[in-house]
Amino acid sequence: MSIPIKKIFSADSRKLRNFYKEVSAINKLESSYESLSNEELKNQTTIFKERLLLGEDLMNIRTEAFALVREASKRILGMRHFDVQLIGGLVLSEGNISEMPTGEGKTLVASLPSYLHGLTGKGVHVITVNEYLAKRDKEQIGQIHEFLGLSVGLNLPMMDPNDKKAAYAADITYGLGAEFGFDYLRDNMAFEASMRVQRPFYFALVDEVDSVLIDEAKTPLIIAGKTDVHPNLSHLCAKLSKSFKGNHDYTFDLHTKSVSYTEEGIEKIERYFSVDNLYDLEHQTLYHYMIQSLRARVMFIKDVDYIVKEGKVMLIDMFTGRPMEGRTLSNGLHQAIEAKEGLVVTEENKTQASITIQNYFRMYPKIGGMTGTAKNEEKEFNELYSMEVTQIPTNKPVIRKDLDDVIFDTVDAKYFAVAEKVKEIHATGQPVLIGTTSILQSEKVADFLSKEKLQFELLNAKTIQQEISLISLAGQKNAITVATNMAGRGTDILLGEGVAELGGLFVLGTERHESRRIDNQLKGRSGRQGDPGITQFYISIEDDMLQRFAEEELDKLKKKIKADKKGIITQKSASEFVSRTQRICEGSMYGMREYNLKLDNILNEQRQTIYGIRDQLLFGEQIEETFIRFLRDLPYHEIERLFDQDAEVQLTDLALLSINLQKYMPTETIPTWEFVTEEAQIIEEIQPIFNEYLPKVNELLAKAVEKDQLRLYLIQVVDTHWLRHMESMERLKEGIGMRSYAQEDPMRQYEREALILFQQMSYLIERDIAIEIGKLVSHYNHQTKGEDL
Ligand code: ADP
Ligand code: MG
């Protein structure tokens, strides 16, 4: 295997030179692996694993592992990894990005690092952009891994938790990025450790990495409650529950603060809504709403727990008696109170958990990524994800011709010319793929093509399956296909018979995208694996991007330029203008993503803290100690909060403090203060009491049979406050955009206020937990006293 010198000294030459050395080492092993039997090949996996157990470094095994995978692939799939594919695999295995154009065989490249990391048994996640590709890749590449003795799993949406668990237990797991993220969120909503499906993160291999980490940057994964509820339901439920009598239709347990319907109550509800059995799964929502409306009625008292102000329900802080600005109860309870008061029911905020997909992937200690287009965004990958981009030489030289843009003075002139051009190409039988930047634009193109009486495939509103099968036929003779730039990503367009002689696939772009990267994706549809092909963009100076990002300059330009009869502008300045604008646009998009990511970082850290606390509650062995940890600082926080206020501390504040402390330590005698006392003095008085209380708690908790119940309850406390906090953070984020007019750095301000919100939430969690533990302690205390008598 000799490698052309020119390739070695291309852009990433220094990095590549070292990789080529390893490639020759892999090549040298080829003959010895060829001589092994299938059984002996498989045995290598066991040997590698043993070496790892003995402490050998994974990267030490890399050369042999790659040679082994290549040999297995030859036998199982009849495909021998090209040298450049080995290089792609080496880059990935180091947690970096391999840029390899479409058709270079990235799926096969992934077999190498996924096998290598799969040897550790810690779980490799191979991420694709759609389910179809996950299945396809798992079925194809999975054969190599299984042949070599590794287990392979497929993670699909809607799988039941046991199947998911099995999929995650595999050495290598394929699936859609979003689904992995959703599993993470669901795992962190679980109430039992055994319900969790994921293992600790280890290594993710992300296909089409730019799509996942850049294009999807703004879309968070959100787990939401049930949404399709008739807005009137809250009102109907309120009306009905108002007619219910206590102890007859429902019961209310003051101690546990719980409500429930009696048999009679249930019957009334069933009659009112004419349902057979309220406990049926399909009536879950109705049941939930009825319970919430009952809670709203008996547990929330107007002017005590809330006030009605300007048609809105405002909650009152039970510790300070102050209305809490912008606070709402979740899970439809707020709406139930609104309905009870006959107010307009607000829309429910149903987010239960959310994370952006990048933040999800940033939790992996190591990510490798592959795509046809990454170099343009190298800075972003570098700065935000510390990943380097290496352009891998193509297996065969690219002979595709990328022609200069044709620029028109009006949009209509452009589309008219597009249709003409398509007609002209089509007359020769050469297939054309027309790329658009939006579905709307696709339809516009379709209109113009129809006017020319051309037959074409329009890839709008198709299922992924249809999209893939249509796009894969785009290289057949006479084919005309209209698709958005991203449609059918990951699907190879093979040339039909005789198409190479016609010049291969003609890709006609109809608008520059906001990023050159996406334009390159479109171009990459043509000229795969050394095929011939042509690409060209027809654009107009009336195109969206230009209007949006260079309005003023455009006005000036319009006065200067001249167009011919067809509307074509020939001045160089026009194409320079377009390129410049695209760069401005890229910069602006990058700025936005960077800004959002910075904002996200803050919530991200908070999420990890909260999930950590949740884990302690869920998994904690010495659960008493975890409980105690929540209590340890609370009285001091309570005192601090009081004295940190801007306003002077009043006697009434101290009275309230006394009441609160009593709730935390129900078995102790808490002093009341008759004069405004100094902070240090109060601490001095409280400290010995608290120091006496804590060991009691520990002792009682150790005996308590309700421990698991308590554990669950406390998890709910954490969840509830976290949900509310997320809503507040969302509001803070919305507000921060407006504040940037003010002099202060909005990021700093966001950071500061986010911290305050988080501290408030932490305090509320501590407080609720302390009160709950206090109840249990006081319960046991009574019992013990009873025994003593
Ligand atoms: P990419 O994801 O880079 O666009 P794919 O992984 O979809 O490319 O592969 C494109 C095609 O090339 C597939 O049909 C695949 O089977 C084939 N292919 C990949 N690597 C090899 C190889 N080493 N030898 C033969 N065919 C290969
Ligand atoms: Mg691919």
Tab-separated table of N, CA, C and O in Angstrom, residues 663-724:
chain	number	residue	atom	x	y	z
A	663	LYS	N	-40.713	24.027	63.815
A	663	LYS	CA	-41.141	23.012	62.843
A	663	LYS	C	-39.994	22.073	62.497
A	663	LYS	O	-40.194	20.886	62.256
A	664	TYR	N	-38.788	22.644	62.454
A	664	TYR	CA	-37.639	21.795	62.105
A	664	TYR	C	-37.270	20.879	63.267
A	664	TYR	O	-36.755	19.794	63.060
A	665	MET	N	-37.498	21.364	64.473
A	665	MET	CA	-37.102	20.578	65.651
A	665	MET	C	-38.295	20.441	66.575
A	665	MET	O	-38.320	21.018	67.664
A	666	PRO	N	-39.298	19.689	66.160
A	666	PRO	CA	-40.570	19.669	66.914
A	666	PRO	C	-40.412	19.113	68.319
A	666	PRO	O	-41.238	19.391	69.182
A	667	THR	N	-39.358	18.348	68.581
A	667	THR	CA	-39.231	17.741	69.902
A	667	THR	C	-38.471	18.631	70.875
A	667	THR	O	-38.315	18.291	72.041
A	668	GLU	N	-37.945	19.746	70.373
A	668	GLU	CA	-37.108	20.601	71.234
A	668	GLU	C	-37.884	21.848	71.672
A	668	GLU	O	-38.901	22.206	71.084
A	669	THR	N	-37.370	22.467	72.690
A	669	THR	CA	-37.978	23.722	73.130
A	669	THR	C	-37.196	24.879	72.521
A	669	THR	O	-36.025	25.080	72.816
A	670	ILE	N	-37.855	25.606	71.638
A	670	ILE	CA	-37.191	26.702	70.934
A	670	ILE	C	-37.504	28.007	71.650
A	670	ILE	O	-38.668	28.249	72.009
A	671	PRO	N	-36.490	28.811	71.852
A	671	PRO	CA	-36.754	30.073	72.552
A	671	PRO	C	-37.583	31.041	71.711
A	671	PRO	O	-37.583	30.949	70.488
A	672	THR	N	-38.273	31.932	72.359
A	672	THR	CA	-38.891	33.059	71.660
A	672	THR	C	-38.175	34.307	72.160
A	672	THR	O	-37.694	34.346	73.290
A	673	TRP	N	-38.105	35.273	71.258
A	673	TRP	CA	-37.312	36.460	71.617
A	673	TRP	C	-38.219	37.648	71.900
A	673	TRP	O	-39.169	37.910	71.148
A	674	GLU	N	-37.890	38.345	72.952
A	674	GLU	CA	-38.734	39.479	73.306
A	674	GLU	C	-38.124	40.813	72.912
A	674	GLU	O	-38.774	41.842	72.934
A	675	PHE	N	-36.855	40.767	72.552
A	675	PHE	CA	-36.199	41.964	72.009
A	675	PHE	C	-35.565	41.559	70.692
A	675	PHE	O	-35.282	40.390	70.463
A	676	VAL	N	-35.319	42.554	69.867
A	676	VAL	CA	-34.581	42.261	68.644
A	676	VAL	C	-33.162	41.886	69.047
A	676	VAL	O	-32.457	42.669	69.691
A	677	THR	N	-32.792	40.681	68.700
A	677	THR	CA	-31.528	40.140	69.184
A	677	THR	C	-30.528	40.051	68.034
A	677	THR	O	-30.911	39.927	66.884
A	678	GLU	N	-29.253	40.066	68.352
A	678	GLU	CA	-28.201	39.986	67.340
A	678	GLU	C	-28.140	38.586	66.716
A	678	GLU	O	-28.461	37.599	67.386
A	679	GLU	N	-27.671	38.534	65.509
A	679	GLU	CA	-27.556	37.259	64.803
A	679	GLU	C	-26.697	36.262	65.596
A	679	GLU	O	-27.092	35.120	65.827
A	680	ALA	N	-25.530	36.740	66.046
A	680	ALA	CA	-24.596	35.855	66.745
A	680	ALA	C	-25.223	35.287	68.015
A	680	ALA	O	-25.043	34.112	68.352
A	681	GLN	N	-25.967	36.120	68.661
A	681	GLN	CA	-26.629	35.718	69.896
A	681	GLN	C	-27.631	34.590	69.623
A	681	GLN	O	-27.669	33.584	70.343
A	682	ILE	N	-28.418	34.770	68.579
A	682	ILE	CA	-29.422	33.757	68.245
A	682	ILE	C	-28.752	32.443	67.905
A	682	ILE	O	-29.158	31.373	68.373
A	683	ILE	N	-27.695	32.542	67.105
A	683	ILE	CA	-26.976	31.313	66.738
A	683	ILE	C	-26.464	30.618	67.991
A	683	ILE	O	-26.566	29.398	68.133
A	684	GLU	N	-25.947	31.394	68.887
A	684	GLU	CA	-25.405	30.830	70.117
A	684	GLU	C	-26.478	30.079	70.911
A	684	GLU	O	-26.203	29.055	71.520
A	685	GLU	N	-27.681	30.614	70.864
A	685	GLU	CA	-28.773	29.956	71.602
A	685	GLU	C	-29.276	28.703	70.894
A	685	GLU	O	-29.637	27.728	71.538
A	686	ILE	N	-29.282	28.790	69.574
A	686	ILE	CA	-29.868	27.685	68.809
A	686	ILE	C	-28.910	26.493	68.694
A	686	ILE	O	-29.318	25.333	68.704
A	687	GLN	N	-27.631	26.812	68.589
A	687	GLN	CA	-26.632	25.770	68.346
A	687	GLN	C	-26.726	24.562	69.293
A	687	GLN	O	-26.816	23.425	68.819
A	688	PRO	N	-26.725	24.785	70.604
A	688	PRO	CA	-26.781	23.610	71.501
A	688	PRO	C	-28.066	22.811	71.345
A	688	PRO	O	-28.038	21.577	71.429
A	689	ILE	N	-29.167	23.498	71.079
A	689	ILE	CA	-30.443	22.793	70.899
A	689	ILE	C	-30.372	21.902	69.670
A	689	ILE	O	-30.745	20.732	69.700
A	690	PHE	N	-29.852	22.500	68.631
A	690	PHE	CA	-29.763	21.755	67.374
A	690	PHE	C	-28.788	20.581	67.503
A	690	PHE	O	-29.046	19.488	67.009
A	691	ASN	N	-27.691	20.840	68.188
A	691	ASN	CA	-26.694	19.774	68.367
A	691	ASN	C	-27.263	18.601	69.156
A	691	ASN	O	-26.803	17.471	69.035
A	692	GLU	N	-28.245	18.875	69.937
A	692	GLU	CA	-28.876	17.801	70.692
A	692	GLU	C	-29.900	17.072	69.819
A	692	GLU	O	-30.097	15.882	69.940
A	693	TYR	N	-30.521	17.868	68.973
A	693	TYR	CA	-31.597	17.323	68.128
A	693	TYR	C	-31.049	16.347	67.077
A	693	TYR	O	-31.597	15.267	66.884
A	694	LEU	N	-29.940	16.722	66.432
A	694	LEU	CA	-29.432	15.933	65.298
A	694	LEU	C	-29.197	14.452	65.622
A	694	LEU	O	-29.652	13.577	64.883
A	695	PRO	N	-28.495	14.141	66.719
A	695	PRO	CA	-28.285	12.707	67.017
A	695	PRO	C	-29.588	11.960	67.244
A	695	PRO	O	-29.712	10.796	66.875
A	696	LYS	N	-30.566	12.650	67.780
A	696	LYS	CA	-31.882	12.040	67.984
A	696	LYS	C	-32.479	11.631	66.643
A	696	LYS	O	-33.015	10.541	66.491
A	697	VAL	N	-32.366	12.557	65.710
A	697	VAL	CA	-32.903	12.282	64.380
A	697	VAL	C	-32.220	11.042	63.811
A	697	VAL	O	-32.865	10.120	63.321
A	698	ASN	N	-30.921	11.051	63.939
A	698	ASN	CA	-30.152	9.934	63.402
A	698	ASN	C	-30.616	8.611	63.990
A	698	ASN	O	-30.858	7.631	63.293
A	699	GLU	N	-30.768	8.629	65.277
A	699	GLU	CA	-31.138	7.423	66.001
A	699	GLU	C	-32.543	6.953	65.608
A	699	GLU	O	-32.771	5.786	65.315
A	700	LEU	N	-33.470	7.919	65.561
A	700	LEU	CA	-34.847	7.588	65.217
A	700	LEU	C	-34.961	7.097	63.777
A	700	LEU	O	-35.657	6.123	63.499
A	701	LEU	N	-34.257	7.786	62.920
A	701	LEU	CA	-34.344	7.410	61.509
A	701	LEU	C	-33.816	6.008	61.282
A	701	LEU	O	-34.318	5.257	60.450
A	702	ALA	N	-32.783	5.664	62.038
A	702	ALA	CA	-32.188	4.335	61.882
A	702	ALA	C	-33.225	3.247	62.164
A	702	ALA	O	-33.195	2.177	61.559
A	703	LYS	N	-34.162	3.531	63.065
A	703	LYS	CA	-35.173	2.535	63.420
A	703	LYS	C	-36.419	2.615	62.530
A	703	LYS	O	-37.174	1.674	62.438
A	704	ALA	N	-36.618	3.812	61.939
A	704	ALA	CA	-37.903	4.084	61.294
A	704	ALA	C	-38.197	3.099	60.167
A	704	ALA	O	-37.338	2.824	59.328
A	705	VAL	N	-39.420	2.582	60.162
A	705	VAL	CA	-39.806	1.667	59.081
A	705	VAL	C	-40.214	2.443	57.843
A	705	VAL	O	-40.284	1.913	56.754
A	706	GLU	N	-40.504	3.744	58.014
A	706	GLU	CA	-41.001	4.557	56.903
A	706	GLU	C	-39.867	5.102	56.028
A	706	GLU	O	-40.084	5.967	55.205
A	707	LYS	N	-38.679	4.595	56.242
A	707	LYS	CA	-37.532	5.200	55.583
A	707	LYS	C	-37.677	5.277	54.062
A	707	LYS	O	-37.393	6.294	53.446
A	708	ASP	N	-38.142	4.158	53.474
A	708	ASP	CA	-38.251	4.155	52.018
A	708	ASP	C	-39.343	5.094	51.531
A	708	ASP	O	-39.214	5.738	50.504
A	709	GLN	N	-40.407	5.143	52.329
A	709	GLN	CA	-41.486	6.068	52.013
A	709	GLN	C	-40.965	7.492	52.051
A	709	GLN	O	-41.256	8.301	51.187
A	710	LEU	N	-40.179	7.763	53.080
A	710	LEU	CA	-39.616	9.088	53.267
A	710	LEU	C	-38.700	9.437	52.098
A	710	LEU	O	-38.737	10.520	51.544
A	711	ARG	N	-37.921	8.445	51.739
A	711	ARG	CA	-37.002	8.618	50.618
A	711	ARG	C	-37.764	9.069	49.362
A	711	ARG	O	-37.399	10.044	48.716
A	712	LEU	N	-38.856	8.380	49.074
A	712	LEU	CA	-39.660	8.725	47.901
A	712	LEU	C	-40.265	10.106	48.026
A	712	LEU	O	-40.280	10.886	47.091
A	713	TYR	N	-40.754	10.376	49.231
A	713	TYR	CA	-41.370	11.672	49.444
A	713	TYR	C	-40.356	12.787	49.199
A	713	TYR	O	-40.637	13.785	48.549
A	714	LEU	N	-39.153	12.568	49.707
A	714	LEU	CA	-38.133	13.608	49.578
A	714	LEU	C	-37.702	13.797	48.127
A	714	LEU	O	-37.412	14.906	47.692
A	715	ILE	N	-37.694	12.687	47.377
A	715	ILE	CA	-37.378	12.810	45.955
A	715	ILE	C	-38.428	13.689	45.281
A	715	ILE	O	-38.120	14.547	44.465
A	716	GLN	N	-39.666	13.487	45.692
A	716	GLN	CA	-40.726	14.322	45.118
A	716	GLN	C	-40.559	15.786	45.479
A	716	GLN	O	-40.820	16.666	44.674
A	717	VAL	N	-40.112	16.005	46.695
A	717	VAL	CA	-39.865	17.391	47.111
A	717	VAL	C	-38.814	18.019	46.195
A	717	VAL	O	-38.989	19.118	45.671
A	718	VAL	N	-37.734	17.283	45.984
A	718	VAL	CA	-36.661	17.789	45.124
A	718	VAL	C	-37.205	18.049	43.723
A	718	VAL	O	-36.981	19.113	43.137
A	719	ASP	N	-37.948	17.084	43.183
A	719	ASP	CA	-38.491	17.230	41.827
A	719	ASP	C	-39.395	18.454	41.706
A	719	ASP	O	-39.298	19.218	40.755
A	720	THR	N	-40.271	18.595	42.684
A	720	THR	CA	-41.229	19.690	42.610
A	720	THR	C	-40.517	21.040	42.589
A	720	THR	O	-40.812	21.898	41.770
A	721	HIS	N	-39.562	21.185	43.476
A	721	HIS	CA	-38.866	22.477	43.527
A	721	HIS	C	-38.000	22.677	42.292
A	721	HIS	O	-37.863	23.786	41.794
A	722	TRP	N	-37.435	21.614	41.813
A	722	TRP	CA	-36.599	21.713	40.614
A	722	TRP	C	-37.439	22.137	39.409
A	722	TRP	O	-37.043	22.986	38.622
A	723	LEU	N	-38.621	21.569	39.293
A	723	LEU	CA	-39.512	21.949	38.199
A	723	LEU	C	-39.850	23.431	38.242
A	723	LEU	O	-39.773	24.132	37.244
A	724	ARG	N	-40.201	23.881	39.432
A	724	ARG	CA	-40.524	25.303	39.572
A	724	ARG	C	-39.319	26.154	39.255
A	724	ARG	O	-39.421	27.200	38.626
